[in-house]
PDB file of C-alpha atoms in Angstrom:
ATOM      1  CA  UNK A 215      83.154 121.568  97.797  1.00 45.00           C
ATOM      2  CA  UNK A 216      86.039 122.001  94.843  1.00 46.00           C
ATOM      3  CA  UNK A 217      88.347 120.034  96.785  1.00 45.00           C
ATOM      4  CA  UNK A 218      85.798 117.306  97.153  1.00 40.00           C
ATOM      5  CA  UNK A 219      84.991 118.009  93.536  1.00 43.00           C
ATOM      6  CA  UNK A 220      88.514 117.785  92.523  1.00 45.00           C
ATOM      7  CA  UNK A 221      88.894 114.466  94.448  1.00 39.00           C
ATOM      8  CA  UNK A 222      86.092 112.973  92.499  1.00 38.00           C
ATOM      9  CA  UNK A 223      86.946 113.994  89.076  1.00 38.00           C
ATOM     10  CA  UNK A 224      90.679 112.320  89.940  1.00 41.00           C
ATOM     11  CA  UNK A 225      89.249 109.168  90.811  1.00 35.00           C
ATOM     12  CA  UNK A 226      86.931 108.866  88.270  1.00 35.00           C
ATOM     13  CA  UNK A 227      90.205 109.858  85.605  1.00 37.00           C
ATOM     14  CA  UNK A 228      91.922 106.877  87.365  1.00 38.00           C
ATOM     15  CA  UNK A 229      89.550 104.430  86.894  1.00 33.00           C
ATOM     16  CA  UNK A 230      89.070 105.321  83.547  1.00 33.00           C
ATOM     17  CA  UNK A 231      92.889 104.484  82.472  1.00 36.00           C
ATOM     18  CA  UNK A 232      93.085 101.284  80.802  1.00 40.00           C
ATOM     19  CA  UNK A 233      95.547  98.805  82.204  1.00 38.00           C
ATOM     20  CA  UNK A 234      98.314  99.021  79.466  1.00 39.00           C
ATOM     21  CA  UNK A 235      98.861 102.594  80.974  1.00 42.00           C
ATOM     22  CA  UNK A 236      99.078 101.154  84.918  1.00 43.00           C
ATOM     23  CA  UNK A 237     100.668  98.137  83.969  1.00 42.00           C
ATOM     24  CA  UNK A 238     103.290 100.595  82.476  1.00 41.00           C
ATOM     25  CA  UNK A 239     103.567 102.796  85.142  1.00 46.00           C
ATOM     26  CA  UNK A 240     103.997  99.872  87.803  1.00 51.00           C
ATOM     27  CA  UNK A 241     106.788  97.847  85.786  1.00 51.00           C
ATOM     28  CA  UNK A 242     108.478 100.801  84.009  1.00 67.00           C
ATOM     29  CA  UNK A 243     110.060  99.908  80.852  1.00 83.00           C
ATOM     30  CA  UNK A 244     111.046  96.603  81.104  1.00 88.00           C
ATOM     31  CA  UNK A 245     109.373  92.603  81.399  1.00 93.00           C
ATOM     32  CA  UNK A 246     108.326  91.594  85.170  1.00 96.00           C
ATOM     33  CA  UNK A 247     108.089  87.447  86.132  1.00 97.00           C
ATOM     34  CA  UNK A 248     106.571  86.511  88.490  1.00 98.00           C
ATOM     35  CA  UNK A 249     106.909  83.310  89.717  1.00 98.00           C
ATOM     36  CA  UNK A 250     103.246  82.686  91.038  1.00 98.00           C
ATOM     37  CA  UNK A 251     102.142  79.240  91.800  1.00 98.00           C
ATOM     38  CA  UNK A 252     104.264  75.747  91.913  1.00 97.00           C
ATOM     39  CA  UNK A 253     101.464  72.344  91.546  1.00 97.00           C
ATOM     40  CA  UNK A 254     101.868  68.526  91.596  1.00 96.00           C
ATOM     41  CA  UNK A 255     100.465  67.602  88.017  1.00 92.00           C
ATOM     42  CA  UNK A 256     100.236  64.270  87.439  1.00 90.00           C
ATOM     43  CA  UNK A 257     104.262  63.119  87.874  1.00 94.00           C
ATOM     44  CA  UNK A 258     105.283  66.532  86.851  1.00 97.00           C
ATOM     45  CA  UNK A 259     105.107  69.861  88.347  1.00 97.00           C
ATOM     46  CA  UNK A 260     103.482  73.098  86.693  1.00 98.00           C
ATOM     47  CA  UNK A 261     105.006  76.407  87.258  1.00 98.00           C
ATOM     48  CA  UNK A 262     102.709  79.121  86.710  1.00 98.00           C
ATOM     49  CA  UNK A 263     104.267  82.704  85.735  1.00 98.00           C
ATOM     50  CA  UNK A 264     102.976  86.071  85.612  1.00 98.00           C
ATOM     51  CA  UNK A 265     104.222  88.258  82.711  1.00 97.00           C
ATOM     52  CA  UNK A 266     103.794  92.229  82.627  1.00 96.00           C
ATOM     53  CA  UNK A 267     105.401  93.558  79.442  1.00 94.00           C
ATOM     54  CA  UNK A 268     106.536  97.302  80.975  1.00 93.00           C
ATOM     55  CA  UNK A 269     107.198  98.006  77.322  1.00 91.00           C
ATOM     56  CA  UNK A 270     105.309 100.564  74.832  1.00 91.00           C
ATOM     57  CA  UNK A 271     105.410  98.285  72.221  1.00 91.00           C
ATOM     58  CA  UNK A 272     104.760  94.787  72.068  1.00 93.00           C
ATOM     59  CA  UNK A 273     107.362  91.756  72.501  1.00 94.00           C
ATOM     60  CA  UNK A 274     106.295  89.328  69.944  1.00 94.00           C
ATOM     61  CA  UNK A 275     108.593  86.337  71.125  1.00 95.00           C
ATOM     62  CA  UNK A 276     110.288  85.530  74.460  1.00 95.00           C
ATOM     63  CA  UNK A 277     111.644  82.808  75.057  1.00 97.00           C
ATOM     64  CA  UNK A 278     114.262  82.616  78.506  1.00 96.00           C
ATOM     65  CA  UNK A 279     116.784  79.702  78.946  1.00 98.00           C
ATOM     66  CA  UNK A 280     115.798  78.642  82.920  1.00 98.00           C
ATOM     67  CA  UNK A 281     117.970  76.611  85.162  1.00 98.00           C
ATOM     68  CA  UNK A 282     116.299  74.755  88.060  1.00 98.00           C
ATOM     69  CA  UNK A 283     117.986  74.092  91.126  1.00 98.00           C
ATOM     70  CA  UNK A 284     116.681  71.173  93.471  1.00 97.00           C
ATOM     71  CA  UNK A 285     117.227  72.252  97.320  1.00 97.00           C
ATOM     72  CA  UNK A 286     120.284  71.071  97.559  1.00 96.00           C
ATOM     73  CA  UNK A 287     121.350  73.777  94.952  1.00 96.00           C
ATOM     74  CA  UNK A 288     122.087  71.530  92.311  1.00 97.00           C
ATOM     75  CA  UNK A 289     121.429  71.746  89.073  1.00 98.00           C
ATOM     76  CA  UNK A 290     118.457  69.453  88.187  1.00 97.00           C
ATOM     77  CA  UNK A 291     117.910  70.653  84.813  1.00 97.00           C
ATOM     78  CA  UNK A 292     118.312  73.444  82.003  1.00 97.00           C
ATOM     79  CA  UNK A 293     115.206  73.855  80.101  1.00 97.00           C
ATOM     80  CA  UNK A 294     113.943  76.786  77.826  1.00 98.00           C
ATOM     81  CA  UNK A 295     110.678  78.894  78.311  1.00 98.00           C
ATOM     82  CA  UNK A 296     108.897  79.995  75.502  1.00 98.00           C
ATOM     83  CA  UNK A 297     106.440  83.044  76.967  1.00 97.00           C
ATOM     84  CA  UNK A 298     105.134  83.672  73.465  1.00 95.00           C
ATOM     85  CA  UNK A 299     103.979  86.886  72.311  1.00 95.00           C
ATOM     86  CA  UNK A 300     103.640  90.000  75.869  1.00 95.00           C
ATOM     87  CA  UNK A 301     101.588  92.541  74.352  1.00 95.00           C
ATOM     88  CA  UNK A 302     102.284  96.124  75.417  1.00 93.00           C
ATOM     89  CA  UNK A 303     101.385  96.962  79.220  1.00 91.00           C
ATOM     90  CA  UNK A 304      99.158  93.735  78.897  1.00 92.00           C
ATOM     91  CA  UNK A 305      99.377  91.055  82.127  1.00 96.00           C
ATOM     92  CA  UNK A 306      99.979  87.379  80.552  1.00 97.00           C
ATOM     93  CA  UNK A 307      99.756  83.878  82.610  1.00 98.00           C
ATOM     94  CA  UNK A 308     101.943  81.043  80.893  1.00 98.00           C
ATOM     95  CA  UNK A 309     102.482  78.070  82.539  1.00 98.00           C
ATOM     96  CA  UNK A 310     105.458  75.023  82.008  1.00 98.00           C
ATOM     97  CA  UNK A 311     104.631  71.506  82.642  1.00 97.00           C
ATOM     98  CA  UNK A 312     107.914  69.957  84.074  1.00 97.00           C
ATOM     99  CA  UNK A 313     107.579  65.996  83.447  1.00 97.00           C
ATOM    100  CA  UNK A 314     109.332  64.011  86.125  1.00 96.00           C
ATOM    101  CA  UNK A 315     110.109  67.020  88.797  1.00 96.00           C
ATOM    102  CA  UNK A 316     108.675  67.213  91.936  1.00 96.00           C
ATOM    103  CA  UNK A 317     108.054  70.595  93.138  1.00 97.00           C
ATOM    104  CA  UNK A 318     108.838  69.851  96.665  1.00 96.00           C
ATOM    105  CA  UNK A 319     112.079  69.498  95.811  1.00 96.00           C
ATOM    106  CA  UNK A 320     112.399  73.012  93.307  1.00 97.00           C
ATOM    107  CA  UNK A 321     114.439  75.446  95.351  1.00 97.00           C
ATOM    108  CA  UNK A 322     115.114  77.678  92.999  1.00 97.00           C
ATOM    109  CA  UNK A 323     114.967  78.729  89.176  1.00 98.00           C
ATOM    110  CA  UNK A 324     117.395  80.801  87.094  1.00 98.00           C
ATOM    111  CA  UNK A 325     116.646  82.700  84.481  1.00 97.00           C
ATOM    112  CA  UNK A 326     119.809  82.593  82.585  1.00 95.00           C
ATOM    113  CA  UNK A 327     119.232  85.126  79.626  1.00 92.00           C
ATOM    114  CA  UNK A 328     116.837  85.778  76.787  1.00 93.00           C
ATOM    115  CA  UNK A 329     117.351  82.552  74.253  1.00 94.00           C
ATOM    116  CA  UNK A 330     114.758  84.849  71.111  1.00 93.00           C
ATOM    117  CA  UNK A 331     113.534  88.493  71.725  1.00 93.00           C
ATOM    118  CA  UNK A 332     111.676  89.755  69.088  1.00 92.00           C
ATOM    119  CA  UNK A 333     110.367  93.359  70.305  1.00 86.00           C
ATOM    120  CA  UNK A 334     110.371  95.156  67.672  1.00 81.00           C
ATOM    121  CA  UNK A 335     111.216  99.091  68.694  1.00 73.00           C
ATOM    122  CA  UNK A 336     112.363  97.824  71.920  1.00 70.00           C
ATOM    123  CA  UNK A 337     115.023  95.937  70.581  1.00 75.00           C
ATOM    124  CA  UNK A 338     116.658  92.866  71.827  1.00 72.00           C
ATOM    125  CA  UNK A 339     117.606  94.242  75.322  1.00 84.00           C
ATOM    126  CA  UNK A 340     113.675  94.538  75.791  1.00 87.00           C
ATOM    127  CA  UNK A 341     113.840  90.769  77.395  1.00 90.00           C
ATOM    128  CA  UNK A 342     116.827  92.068  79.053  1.00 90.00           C
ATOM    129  CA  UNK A 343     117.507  95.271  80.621  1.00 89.00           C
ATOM    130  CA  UNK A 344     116.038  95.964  83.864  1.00 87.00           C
ATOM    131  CA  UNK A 345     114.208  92.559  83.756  1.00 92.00           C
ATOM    132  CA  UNK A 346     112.470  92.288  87.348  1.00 96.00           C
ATOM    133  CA  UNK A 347     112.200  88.833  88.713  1.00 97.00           C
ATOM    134  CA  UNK A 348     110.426  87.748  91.789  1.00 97.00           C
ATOM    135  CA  UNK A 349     108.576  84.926  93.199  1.00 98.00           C
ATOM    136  CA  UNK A 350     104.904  84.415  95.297  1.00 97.00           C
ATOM    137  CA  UNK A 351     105.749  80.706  96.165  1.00 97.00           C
ATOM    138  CA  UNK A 352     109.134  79.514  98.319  1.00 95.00           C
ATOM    139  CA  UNK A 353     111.180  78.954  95.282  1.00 97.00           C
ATOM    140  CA  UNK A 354     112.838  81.354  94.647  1.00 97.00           C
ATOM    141  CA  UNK A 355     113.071  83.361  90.945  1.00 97.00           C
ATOM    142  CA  UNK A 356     116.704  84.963  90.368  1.00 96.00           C
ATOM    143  CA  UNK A 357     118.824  86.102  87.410  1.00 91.00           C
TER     144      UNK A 357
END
């Protein structure tokens, strides 16, 4: 009975953390993008991202210069990403209306650096350092 007791109380301690503290403990200390979903829109194509700031404290601005490759692997075009404000531990969808790319042809994206970190205690390699990169669709998210 104290091992099933034991078992109990653990669960119910796990379900009580908030996500900041997961979302920490699954990225570590340092941004995750995820590439999630690629969608025709209307002569353009919308690339939706999934941001997990690993961080303790929050980024306040992110923007990432991103170079898209068509699948051919050339360049197609170098555009900027602004992700906005990643609060601490927090899970953030921003998406990017691309005017005048198909997303058939998108093979894969670059993220070539941080363009603005703001992250306060983190410091500028926050945007940086250990960023993990990886893609749910078949274009592919490198950097």
């Amino acid at each position: 009975m104290n091992t099933l007791s034991g078992f109990v109380t653990g669960l119910i301690a796990s379900l009580c953390l908030g996500v900041s503290a997961e979302a920490q403990d699954i990225v570590g200390p340092r941004l995750s993008i995820e590439l999630n979903s690629t969608e025709p829109a209307d002569a353009a194509c919308k690339l939706s991202f999934l941001v997990v700031n690993g961080h303790e404290t929050d980024v306040s601005s992110a923007v990432f210069e991103a170079v898209l490759f068509d699948l051919d692997d050339r360049i197609e075009r170098l555009t900027l990403f602004d992700f906005g404000d990643l609060p601490a531990g927090r899970p953030r969808v921003r998406q990017f209306v691309l005017p005048g790319l198909d997303c058939a042809a998108l093979g894969r994206v670059l993220i070539n650096g941080a363009q603005t970190c703001e992250a306060g205690a983190a410091g500028e390699g926050a945007c940086s350092d250990g960023l993990e990169l990886r893609s749910r669709v078949a274009v592919e998210l490198v950097g």
